[in-house]
């Protein structure tokens, strides 16, 4: 992990996205993560390392689509950390660090945070994970640009990229319904979505994710969850997402998943396409 954080910093500082040589990795301390950069030079070794470590997945999708919900569930199922760059940004916003005020202006205007800031926050999180002995990860909200994808590809071997998709009118309604408990920090959603299907697709229903009674009077709305800002975020994301999706599609790593409804309907179908039904059942039996 230490090698990853140093290489990420170097790549974003110099603007270089070329793959680092095998000799460079060999000189770094053992990190617990595979040297995906050496895949073309030593494919057998890379396959062996991939079998010995945990999954390294990326979740893509528009703001509000539910990346955090499904990535968090999968992280618990697979025993890997869920690293959400949106959470990293919010943690920094709540701090008194040097990036805090700059991030306030960016987020309140509905703009995307720059590559440099995102990589800085990500490397800090990876360094903390290294100290805890973490292995594998599910990244949520990174990469958002082709440059970020190239930086990540230059230092990591990403196994799978899951692209969650949902109708834009539903996305807007979901974002406007989001609430956070000011005391416990948990996320909830007051929106009750019931819309007719389009282009032959079935109707879609998503029940609200209501808080317990103790949190109900402490709910707050995120400053950037206004209709104008939400639509601007979606516009910016859609403009930038297509090249990133194509980047991973060319590598054969992109899995597109259209959410058919709320969690009760979507979760088992996502497990099915990820071939994790048996893993899920084993975990349930073990916890029984």
CSV table of C-alpha atoms in Angstrom, one decimal:
chain,number,residue,atom,x,y,z
A,1,UNK,CA,0.0,0.0,0.0
A,2,UNK,CA,2.9,2.4,0.7
A,3,UNK,CA,4.1,1.9,-2.8
A,4,UNK,CA,0.6,2.7,-4.1
A,5,UNK,CA,0.2,5.9,-2.2
A,6,UNK,CA,3.7,7.2,-3.2
A,7,UNK,CA,3.0,6.3,-6.9
A,8,UNK,CA,-0.4,8.0,-6.8
A,9,UNK,CA,1.2,11.2,-5.4
A,10,UNK,CA,3.9,11.0,-8.0
A,11,UNK,CA,1.5,10.4,-10.9
A,12,UNK,CA,-0.8,13.3,-10.1
A,13,UNK,CA,2.0,15.7,-9.4
A,14,UNK,CA,3.9,15.1,-12.6
A,15,UNK,CA,0.9,14.4,-14.7
A,16,UNK,CA,2.4,11.1,-15.8
A,17,UNK,CA,0.1,8.2,-16.5
A,18,UNK,CA,2.5,5.8,-18.0
A,19,UNK,CA,3.0,2.4,-16.4
A,20,UNK,CA,5.9,2.1,-14.0
A,21,UNK,CA,8.5,-0.5,-14.7
A,22,UNK,CA,8.7,-3.9,-13.0
A,23,UNK,CA,12.1,-2.9,-11.5
A,24,UNK,CA,10.6,0.1,-9.8
A,25,UNK,CA,8.0,-2.1,-8.0
A,26,UNK,CA,10.6,-4.7,-7.1
A,27,UNK,CA,12.5,-2.0,-5.2
A,28,UNK,CA,9.4,-1.0,-3.1
A,29,UNK,CA,8.5,-2.7,0.2
A,30,UNK,CA,6.0,-5.5,0.0
A,31,UNK,CA,2.5,-3.9,0.1
A,32,UNK,CA,0.0,-6.8,0.2
A,33,UNK,CA,-1.4,-5.6,-3.1
A,34,UNK,CA,-0.5,-7.1,-6.5
A,35,UNK,CA,1.7,-5.4,-8.9
A,36,UNK,CA,-0.8,-5.2,-11.7
A,37,UNK,CA,1.6,-3.0,-13.7
A,38,UNK,CA,3.7,-6.1,-14.4
A,39,UNK,CA,0.8,-8.0,-16.0
A,40,UNK,CA,2.3,-8.0,-19.5
A,41,UNK,CA,5.7,-9.0,-18.3
A,42,UNK,CA,4.8,-11.7,-15.9
A,43,UNK,CA,1.1,-12.7,-16.4
A,44,UNK,CA,1.4,-16.0,-14.5
A,45,UNK,CA,2.7,-14.2,-11.4
A,46,UNK,CA,0.0,-11.7,-11.7
A,47,UNK,CA,-2.7,-14.4,-11.8
A,48,UNK,CA,-1.2,-16.1,-8.7
A,49,UNK,CA,-1.1,-12.8,-6.8
A,50,UNK,CA,-4.7,-12.1,-7.8
A,51,UNK,CA,-5.8,-15.4,-6.3
A,52,UNK,CA,-4.0,-14.7,-3.0
A,53,UNK,CA,-5.5,-11.2,-2.4
A,54,UNK,CA,-8.9,-9.8,-2.0
A,55,UNK,CA,-11.1,-8.1,-4.7
A,56,UNK,CA,-10.1,-4.7,-6.1
A,57,UNK,CA,-13.3,-3.3,-7.6
A,58,UNK,CA,-14.5,0.1,-8.7
A,59,UNK,CA,-18.1,1.4,-8.6
A,60,UNK,CA,-19.3,4.0,-11.1
A,61,UNK,CA,-22.6,5.8,-11.3
A,62,UNK,CA,-24.3,9.1,-11.2
A,63,UNK,CA,-24.5,11.0,-7.8
A,64,UNK,CA,-27.4,9.5,-5.9
A,65,UNK,CA,-27.6,6.3,-7.8
A,66,UNK,CA,-26.8,4.2,-4.7
A,67,UNK,CA,-23.1,3.4,-5.2
A,68,UNK,CA,-22.4,3.8,-1.5
A,69,UNK,CA,-25.3,1.5,-0.5
A,70,UNK,CA,-24.3,-1.4,-2.7
A,71,UNK,CA,-20.6,-1.0,-2.4
A,72,UNK,CA,-20.9,-0.9,1.4
A,73,UNK,CA,-23.0,-4.1,1.4
A,74,UNK,CA,-20.5,-5.9,-0.8
A,75,UNK,CA,-17.6,-4.7,1.3
A,76,UNK,CA,-19.2,-6.4,4.3
A,77,UNK,CA,-20.0,-9.5,2.3
A,78,UNK,CA,-16.5,-9.8,0.9
A,79,UNK,CA,-14.5,-8.5,3.9
A,80,UNK,CA,-12.9,-5.6,2.1
A,81,UNK,CA,-12.8,-1.8,2.9
A,82,UNK,CA,-15.3,0.4,1.1
A,83,UNK,CA,-13.5,3.6,0.2
A,84,UNK,CA,-15.9,6.3,-0.9
A,85,UNK,CA,-14.3,9.5,-2.1
A,86,UNK,CA,-17.6,11.4,-1.4
A,87,UNK,CA,-17.2,10.5,2.3
A,88,UNK,CA,-13.5,11.5,2.2
A,89,UNK,CA,-14.6,14.9,0.8
A,90,UNK,CA,-17.3,15.3,3.5
A,91,UNK,CA,-14.8,14.4,6.3
A,92,UNK,CA,-12.4,17.0,5.0
A,93,UNK,CA,-15.3,19.6,4.8
A,94,UNK,CA,-16.0,18.9,8.5
A,95,UNK,CA,-12.4,19.4,9.4
A,96,UNK,CA,-10.3,22.6,9.8
A,97,UNK,CA,-7.7,21.4,7.3
A,98,UNK,CA,-6.3,23.5,4.5
A,99,UNK,CA,-8.6,22.0,1.9
A,100,UNK,CA,-11.8,22.6,3.8
A,101,UNK,CA,-12.7,26.1,2.6
A,102,UNK,CA,-11.7,25.3,-1.0
A,103,UNK,CA,-14.0,22.2,-0.9
A,104,UNK,CA,-16.9,24.2,0.5
A,105,UNK,CA,-16.9,26.5,-2.5
A,106,UNK,CA,-16.6,23.6,-5.0
A,107,UNK,CA,-19.3,21.4,-3.5
A,108,UNK,CA,-21.8,24.2,-2.9
A,109,UNK,CA,-21.5,25.2,-6.6
A,110,UNK,CA,-22.2,21.6,-7.7
A,111,UNK,CA,-18.8,21.2,-9.3
A,112,UNK,CA,-16.6,18.1,-9.3
A,113,UNK,CA,-13.5,18.2,-7.1
A,114,UNK,CA,-10.2,18.3,-9.0
A,115,UNK,CA,-8.0,15.3,-9.6
A,116,UNK,CA,-5.3,16.7,-7.4
A,117,UNK,CA,-7.5,17.1,-4.4
A,118,UNK,CA,-9.2,13.7,-4.8
A,119,UNK,CA,-5.9,11.9,-5.1
A,120,UNK,CA,-4.6,13.6,-2.1
A,121,UNK,CA,-7.6,12.5,0.0
A,122,UNK,CA,-7.4,9.0,-1.4
A,123,UNK,CA,-3.7,8.6,-0.6
A,124,UNK,CA,-4.3,9.7,3.0
A,125,UNK,CA,-7.1,7.1,3.3
A,126,UNK,CA,-4.9,4.3,1.8
A,127,UNK,CA,-2.1,5.2,4.1
A,128,UNK,CA,-4.4,4.8,7.1
A,129,UNK,CA,-5.6,1.4,5.7
A,130,UNK,CA,-2.0,0.3,5.3
A,131,UNK,CA,-1.5,0.8,9.0
A,132,UNK,CA,-4.5,-1.4,9.8
A,133,UNK,CA,-3.4,-4.2,7.4
A,134,UNK,CA,-6.2,-3.8,5.0
A,135,UNK,CA,-6.2,-5.9,1.8
A,136,UNK,CA,-8.3,-5.3,-1.3
A,137,UNK,CA,-10.9,-2.6,-1.6
A,138,UNK,CA,-14.1,-1.3,-3.3
A,139,UNK,CA,-13.6,2.2,-4.6
A,140,UNK,CA,-16.7,4.4,-4.8
A,141,UNK,CA,-16.6,7.7,-6.7
A,142,UNK,CA,-13.1,7.2,-8.1
A,143,UNK,CA,-12.0,7.5,-10.9
A,144,UNK,CA,-14.3,10.1,-12.3
A,145,UNK,CA,-12.1,11.2,-15.2
A,146,UNK,CA,-10.0,9.3,-17.8
A,147,UNK,CA,-6.9,10.9,-16.3
A,148,UNK,CA,-7.8,9.5,-12.8
A,149,UNK,CA,-8.5,6.1,-14.4
A,150,UNK,CA,-5.1,6.1,-16.1
A,151,UNK,CA,-3.4,7.1,-12.9
A,152,UNK,CA,-5.1,4.2,-11.1
A,153,UNK,CA,-4.5,1.8,-13.9
A,154,UNK,CA,-0.8,2.7,-13.8
A,155,UNK,CA,-0.4,1.5,-10.2
A,156,UNK,CA,-3.2,-1.0,-9.6
A,157,UNK,CA,-4.7,-4.1,-11.2
A,158,UNK,CA,-8.5,-3.4,-11.1
A,159,UNK,CA,-10.5,-6.6,-11.4
A,160,UNK,CA,-14.0,-5.2,-12.1
A,161,UNK,CA,-15.8,-1.9,-12.7
A,162,UNK,CA,-19.5,-2.0,-11.8
A,163,UNK,CA,-21.5,0.8,-13.5
A,164,UNK,CA,-24.8,1.4,-11.7
A,165,UNK,CA,-27.5,3.0,-13.9
A,166,UNK,CA,-30.8,4.7,-13.1
A,167,UNK,CA,-33.3,7.0,-14.8
A,168,UNK,CA,-32.5,10.7,-14.3
A,169,UNK,CA,-35.9,11.7,-13.0
A,170,UNK,CA,-35.6,9.0,-10.3
A,171,UNK,CA,-32.1,10.1,-9.5
A,172,UNK,CA,-33.2,13.7,-8.9
A,173,UNK,CA,-36.0,12.6,-6.7
A,174,UNK,CA,-33.7,10.4,-4.7
A,175,UNK,CA,-31.2,13.1,-4.2
A,176,UNK,CA,-33.8,15.6,-3.0
A,177,UNK,CA,-35.1,13.0,-0.5
A,178,UNK,CA,-31.7,12.4,1.1
A,179,UNK,CA,-31.3,13.3,4.8
A,180,UNK,CA,-28.5,12.9,7.3
A,181,UNK,CA,-28.9,12.4,11.1
A,182,UNK,CA,-26.9,15.3,12.7
A,183,UNK,CA,-26.2,13.1,15.7
A,184,UNK,CA,-25.3,9.7,14.4
A,185,UNK,CA,-24.2,10.7,10.9
A,186,UNK,CA,-26.2,7.9,9.2
A,187,UNK,CA,-27.9,8.5,5.8
A,188,UNK,CA,-31.6,8.1,5.2
A,189,UNK,CA,-34.0,8.9,2.3
A,190,UNK,CA,-37.6,10.3,2.6
A,191,UNK,CA,-38.5,10.0,-1.0
A,192,UNK,CA,-41.2,7.4,-2.0
A,193,UNK,CA,-40.6,6.8,-5.7
A,194,UNK,CA,-43.4,5.2,-7.8
A,195,UNK,CA,-43.0,5.9,-11.5
A,196,UNK,CA,-44.3,4.3,-14.7
A,197,UNK,CA,-41.9,2.3,-16.8
A,198,UNK,CA,-40.4,3.7,-20.0
A,199,UNK,CA,-39.6,2.1,-23.4
A,200,UNK,CA,-41.2,-1.2,-22.4
A,201,UNK,CA,-39.5,-1.3,-19.0
A,202,UNK,CA,-41.5,-2.2,-15.9
A,203,UNK,CA,-42.8,0.3,-13.3
A,204,UNK,CA,-40.3,1.2,-10.7
A,205,UNK,CA,-41.0,1.5,-6.9
A,206,UNK,CA,-38.5,2.5,-4.3
A,207,UNK,CA,-39.8,2.8,-0.7
A,208,UNK,CA,-38.3,5.5,1.6
A,209,UNK,CA,-35.4,4.6,3.8
A,210,UNK,CA,-36.8,6.0,7.1
A,211,UNK,CA,-34.7,6.7,10.2
A,212,UNK,CA,-35.5,5.3,13.6
A,213,UNK,CA,-37.6,7.5,15.9
A,214,UNK,CA,-34.6,8.7,17.7
A,215,UNK,CA,-33.1,10.2,14.5
A,216,UNK,CA,-36.3,11.6,13.0
A,217,UNK,CA,-36.1,15.0,14.7
A,218,UNK,CA,-32.4,15.4,14.0
A,219,UNK,CA,-32.5,15.0,10.2
A,220,UNK,CA,-30.7,17.6,8.1
A,221,UNK,CA,-30.4,18.2,4.3
A,222,UNK,CA,-27.0,18.3,2.6
A,223,UNK,CA,-26.2,21.9,1.5
A,224,UNK,CA,-25.7,20.7,-2.1
A,225,UNK,CA,-29.0,18.7,-2.3
A,226,UNK,CA,-31.0,21.4,-4.1
A,227,UNK,CA,-32.7,20.7,-7.4
A,228,UNK,CA,-30.5,23.2,-9.3
A,229,UNK,CA,-27.3,21.8,-7.8
A,230,UNK,CA,-28.4,18.2,-8.3
A,231,UNK,CA,-29.2,18.6,-11.9
A,232,UNK,CA,-25.9,20.5,-12.5
A,233,UNK,CA,-24.0,17.6,-10.8
A,234,UNK,CA,-25.8,15.1,-13.1
A,235,UNK,CA,-25.0,17.1,-16.2
A,236,UNK,CA,-21.3,17.4,-15.3
A,237,UNK,CA,-21.1,13.7,-14.4
A,238,UNK,CA,-22.8,12.6,-17.6
A,239,UNK,CA,-20.4,14.7,-19.7
A,240,UNK,CA,-17.4,13.2,-18.0
A,241,UNK,CA,-18.6,9.6,-17.4
A,242,UNK,CA,-18.8,8.4,-21.0
A,243,UNK,CA,-15.0,8.5,-21.7
A,244,UNK,CA,-14.3,6.7,-18.3
A,245,UNK,CA,-16.9,4.0,-19.2
A,246,UNK,CA,-15.3,3.5,-22.6
A,247,UNK,CA,-11.9,3.3,-21.0
A,248,UNK,CA,-12.9,0.3,-18.9
A,249,UNK,CA,-15.1,-1.2,-21.6
A,250,UNK,CA,-12.1,-1.4,-23.9
A,251,UNK,CA,-10.3,-3.4,-21.2
A,252,UNK,CA,-13.3,-5.8,-20.8
A,253,UNK,CA,-13.7,-4.8,-17.1
A,254,UNK,CA,-17.0,-2.8,-17.3
A,255,UNK,CA,-20.2,-4.4,-16.0
A,256,UNK,CA,-23.3,-2.2,-16.5
A,257,UNK,CA,-26.2,-2.9,-14.1
A,258,UNK,CA,-29.6,-1.2,-14.5
A,259,UNK,CA,-31.2,-0.9,-11.0
A,260,UNK,CA,-34.7,-2.4,-11.3
A,261,UNK,CA,-36.0,-0.8,-8.1
A,262,UNK,CA,-35.1,-0.4,-4.5
A,263,UNK,CA,-32.7,-2.5,-2.4
A,264,UNK,CA,-35.0,-5.5,-1.9
A,265,UNK,CA,-35.4,-6.0,-5.6
A,266,UNK,CA,-31.9,-4.8,-6.8
A,267,UNK,CA,-29.6,-6.5,-4.2
A,268,UNK,CA,-30.3,-10.1,-5.1
A,269,UNK,CA,-30.1,-9.4,-8.8
A,270,UNK,CA,-26.8,-7.6,-8.4
A,271,UNK,CA,-25.4,-10.6,-6.4
A,272,UNK,CA,-26.6,-12.9,-9.2
A,273,UNK,CA,-24.8,-11.0,-12.0
A,274,UNK,CA,-21.7,-10.9,-9.7
A,275,UNK,CA,-22.0,-14.7,-9.2
A,276,UNK,CA,-22.1,-14.1,-5.4
A,277,UNK,CA,-25.4,-15.8,-4.5
A,278,UNK,CA,-23.6,-18.8,-2.9
A,279,UNK,CA,-21.2,-16.5,-1.0
A,280,UNK,CA,-24.2,-14.6,0.3
A,281,UNK,CA,-25.9,-17.8,1.5
A,282,UNK,CA,-22.8,-19.0,3.2
A,283,UNK,CA,-22.4,-15.8,5.1
A,284,UNK,CA,-26.1,-16.0,6.2
A,285,UNK,CA,-25.6,-19.5,7.4
A,286,UNK,CA,-22.5,-18.6,9.3
A,287,UNK,CA,-24.2,-15.7,11.0
A,288,UNK,CA,-27.3,-17.8,11.9
